Amino acid sequence: MAYPTVDGPYGLLPVKLLSGSPYSGVTRQYRIASGFATDIFYGDAVKLVTGGTVERDTFDAAMTPIGVFLGCTFTDPSTSQITFKQYWPASTVASDAKAYVCDATNVLFKAAVVSSGTTIGDLAITDIGANVAGVDNTGSTVTGNSKSAISDSSATTNTLPFRIVDLVEETKNSSGGFTEALVKWNAGHLFDNTTGV
């Protein structure tokens, strides 16, 4: 049987709730600071910072995510027109910039599994329930999509940011390894953290 091939990472894609119910596409708008100097790509994790704006969060043990970035809107300074974009272009000057964020704490995200960088790896059934690190890659300004992923090396370490909940059968490779997984925030989501921003 031929399986679809995962040719590279794409960030975090919300697919369902932990209960098994489908993700309905609900997002919340958060402000992006005018001139924020880092690209934020569709599927990147974002964090809430002092001042009430969101910024790109790194995929590491120190991450404190508010959710996943799913596009933005702002007035384009070169055309004075409202613009909807797949990603936030670094250093854009726009006082009305807003990010669309999937910020629910109980969402499962589909993510590609990599051995390093953007090289696709795989996980096994025995990895379900374990924790994994994130792999922080720079996204594409052509597609607007993230290239971040999760590691193919699982552990019980409680500081790892993602918990493997399930594996994606449809993209199992010819060796029987799973190249995509469903993950949830393991710890550190702002809404579950008793310490404020």
Short mmCIF file of C-alpha atoms in Angstrom, two decimals:
data_model
loop_
_atom_site.label_atom_id
_atom_site.label_comp_id
_atom_site.label_asym_id
_atom_site.label_seq_id
_atom_site.Cartn_x
_atom_site.Cartn_y
_atom_site.Cartn_z
CA MET A 1 0.00 0.00 0.00
CA ALA A 2 1.35 3.42 -0.95
CA TYR A 3 1.30 6.09 1.72
CA PRO A 4 1.40 9.86 1.21
CA THR A 5 4.88 11.25 1.75
CA VAL A 6 5.62 14.02 4.23
CA ASP A 7 8.32 15.98 2.43
CA GLY A 8 9.05 18.55 5.13
CA PRO A 9 7.86 20.11 8.38
CA TYR A 10 4.99 22.63 8.46
CA GLY A 11 4.68 23.77 12.08
CA LEU A 12 1.71 22.93 14.28
CA LEU A 13 -1.72 22.42 12.68
CA PRO A 14 -4.75 22.24 15.00
CA VAL A 15 -6.82 19.17 14.10
CA LYS A 16 -8.98 18.09 17.04
CA LEU A 17 -9.62 18.49 20.74
CA LEU A 18 -8.16 16.17 23.35
CA SER A 19 -11.67 14.77 23.83
CA GLY A 20 -11.65 13.60 20.19
CA SER A 21 -14.07 16.25 18.93
CA PRO A 22 -13.00 18.04 15.72
CA TYR A 23 -11.29 21.41 15.99
CA SER A 24 -13.88 23.91 14.75
CA GLY A 25 -11.42 26.59 13.60
CA VAL A 26 -12.02 28.95 16.53
CA THR A 27 -9.31 31.58 16.96
CA ARG A 28 -8.78 34.68 19.07
CA GLN A 29 -7.21 37.90 17.81
CA TYR A 30 -4.13 39.25 19.57
CA ARG A 31 -2.24 42.41 18.72
CA ILE A 32 1.21 42.36 17.12
CA ALA A 33 3.44 45.31 18.01
CA SER A 34 3.99 47.67 15.09
CA GLY A 35 7.49 47.06 13.72
CA PHE A 36 7.92 43.70 15.49
CA ALA A 37 11.14 42.56 13.86
CA THR A 38 10.71 38.78 13.58
CA ASP A 39 8.74 36.87 10.94
CA ILE A 40 5.88 34.79 12.38
CA PHE A 41 4.76 31.95 10.15
CA TYR A 42 1.50 29.98 9.92
CA GLY A 43 1.94 27.11 12.38
CA ASP A 44 4.51 28.83 14.61
CA ALA A 45 3.99 28.94 18.36
CA VAL A 46 3.42 32.42 19.77
CA LYS A 47 3.66 33.84 23.28
CA LEU A 48 1.97 36.76 25.00
CA VAL A 49 4.41 39.41 26.20
CA THR A 50 4.24 42.41 28.49
CA GLY A 51 2.18 45.05 26.76
CA GLY A 52 -0.46 42.59 25.56
CA THR A 53 1.04 41.69 22.18
CA VAL A 54 2.14 38.34 20.78
CA GLU A 55 5.56 37.37 19.51
CA ARG A 56 6.99 34.23 17.96
CA ASP A 57 7.88 31.66 20.62
CA THR A 58 10.76 29.22 20.28
CA PHE A 59 10.24 25.45 20.22
CA ASP A 60 12.26 24.65 23.33
CA ALA A 61 11.95 23.85 27.02
CA ALA A 62 11.64 27.56 27.89
CA MET A 63 8.62 28.17 25.67
CA THR A 64 5.53 29.76 27.25
CA PRO A 65 2.99 29.55 24.43
CA ILE A 66 -0.38 31.25 24.25
CA GLY A 67 -1.14 29.27 21.09
CA VAL A 68 -0.40 28.75 17.41
CA PHE A 69 -0.29 31.53 14.81
CA LEU A 70 -2.81 31.09 11.98
CA GLY A 71 -2.33 34.28 9.97
CA CYS A 72 -2.72 38.00 10.50
CA THR A 73 -4.25 41.23 9.26
CA PHE A 74 -2.86 44.75 9.14
CA THR A 75 -2.94 47.94 7.09
CA ASP A 76 -0.15 47.64 4.53
CA PRO A 77 2.02 50.75 4.92
CA SER A 78 2.84 50.81 1.19
CA THR A 79 -0.79 50.66 -0.04
CA SER A 80 -2.82 51.85 2.98
CA GLN A 81 -5.08 48.83 2.38
CA ILE A 82 -6.16 46.19 4.90
CA THR A 83 -4.11 43.10 4.14
CA PHE A 84 -4.62 39.47 5.21
CA LYS A 85 -1.42 37.43 5.25
CA GLN A 86 -0.38 33.87 5.95
CA TYR A 87 2.61 35.20 7.90
CA TRP A 88 3.75 38.35 9.68
CA PRO A 89 6.52 40.04 7.66
CA ALA A 90 9.24 41.19 10.06
CA SER A 91 9.43 44.93 10.83
CA THR A 92 6.12 45.84 9.20
CA VAL A 93 4.94 49.18 10.55
CA ALA A 94 1.21 48.88 11.22
CA SER A 95 -0.56 50.06 14.37
CA ASP A 96 -3.59 47.82 13.69
CA ALA A 97 -1.75 44.50 13.26
CA LYS A 98 -3.58 41.49 14.68
CA ALA A 99 -2.71 37.81 14.79
CA TYR A 100 -5.24 34.98 14.54
CA VAL A 101 -4.26 32.48 17.23
CA CYS A 102 -5.55 29.04 18.18
CA ASP A 103 -5.16 29.54 21.93
CA ALA A 104 -7.25 26.73 23.44
CA THR A 105 -5.35 24.59 25.93
CA ASN A 106 -7.01 21.30 24.95
CA VAL A 107 -6.22 21.25 21.21
CA LEU A 108 -4.20 18.50 19.54
CA PHE A 109 -1.79 19.62 16.85
CA LYS A 110 -0.50 17.61 13.93
CA ALA A 111 3.25 18.00 13.46
CA ALA A 112 5.91 16.48 11.24
CA VAL A 113 8.59 14.37 12.89
CA VAL A 114 12.23 15.17 12.06
CA SER A 115 15.59 13.63 12.88
CA SER A 116 17.20 17.09 12.71
CA GLY A 117 16.52 20.37 10.95
CA THR A 118 13.97 19.65 8.22
CA THR A 119 14.98 16.01 7.61
CA ILE A 120 11.93 13.80 8.12
CA GLY A 121 12.28 11.12 10.79
CA ASP A 122 9.74 8.84 12.44
CA LEU A 123 8.26 7.65 15.71
CA ALA A 124 6.89 4.28 16.83
CA ILE A 125 3.76 3.16 18.67
CA THR A 126 5.90 2.87 21.81
CA ASP A 127 6.44 6.66 21.73
CA ILE A 128 2.77 7.42 22.45
CA GLY A 129 2.49 9.07 25.86
CA ALA A 130 6.12 10.21 25.87
CA ASN A 131 7.41 13.76 25.60
CA VAL A 132 9.38 15.28 22.72
CA ALA A 133 11.40 18.36 21.99
CA GLY A 134 10.48 20.85 19.34
CA VAL A 135 12.80 21.56 16.41
CA ASP A 136 12.85 25.27 15.65
CA ASN A 137 13.28 25.99 11.93
CA THR A 138 12.76 29.25 10.04
CA GLY A 139 9.58 29.30 7.96
CA SER A 140 9.10 30.17 4.29
CA THR A 141 8.30 33.70 3.12
CA VAL A 142 7.15 32.13 -0.17
CA THR A 143 4.40 29.92 1.31
CA GLY A 144 4.04 31.78 4.59
CA ASN A 145 4.21 28.46 6.45
CA SER A 146 6.26 27.41 9.45
CA LYS A 147 8.94 24.74 9.12
CA SER A 148 9.12 23.89 12.80
CA ALA A 149 8.62 20.26 13.83
CA ILE A 150 8.97 17.76 16.65
CA SER A 151 11.96 15.53 17.34
CA ASP A 152 12.02 11.80 16.58
CA SER A 153 13.66 11.19 19.96
CA SER A 154 11.14 10.83 22.80
CA ALA A 155 11.75 10.77 26.56
CA THR A 156 10.00 11.08 29.91
CA THR A 157 11.72 14.41 30.62
CA ASN A 158 9.08 16.75 32.05
CA THR A 159 10.63 19.90 30.60
CA LEU A 160 10.10 18.79 27.00
CA PRO A 161 7.37 21.01 25.52
CA PHE A 162 5.18 18.45 23.71
CA ARG A 163 3.36 15.24 24.70
CA ILE A 164 2.71 12.62 22.00
CA VAL A 165 -0.99 11.71 22.10
CA ASP A 166 -1.30 9.76 18.86
CA LEU A 167 0.42 8.98 15.57
CA VAL A 168 -0.89 9.64 12.05
CA GLU A 169 -1.55 6.33 10.32
CA GLU A 170 -2.03 7.85 6.86
CA THR A 171 1.60 8.95 6.57
CA LYS A 172 3.29 5.89 8.04
CA ASN A 173 6.39 5.17 5.97
CA SER A 174 7.31 1.93 4.20
CA SER A 175 9.37 0.84 7.23
CA GLY A 176 6.37 1.18 9.53
CA GLY A 177 7.55 4.41 11.18
CA PHE A 178 5.17 7.32 11.74
CA THR A 179 6.31 10.59 10.15
CA GLU A 180 3.56 12.71 11.74
CA ALA A 181 2.18 12.81 15.28
CA LEU A 182 -0.62 14.45 17.21
CA VAL A 183 0.77 16.40 20.15
CA LYS A 184 -0.48 18.63 22.92
CA TRP A 185 1.23 21.26 25.03
CA ASN A 186 3.05 19.33 27.74
CA ALA A 187 3.54 22.26 30.08
CA GLY A 188 3.90 25.99 30.04
CA HIS A 189 0.74 27.15 28.22
CA LEU A 190 0.01 30.61 29.60
CA PHE A 191 -3.59 29.75 30.51
CA ASP A 192 -2.39 26.81 32.64
CA ASN A 193 0.39 28.78 34.30
CA THR A 194 -0.40 30.48 37.61
CA THR A 195 2.28 33.12 36.96
CA GLY A 196 1.05 35.97 34.75
CA VAL A 197 2.92 37.81 32.02
#
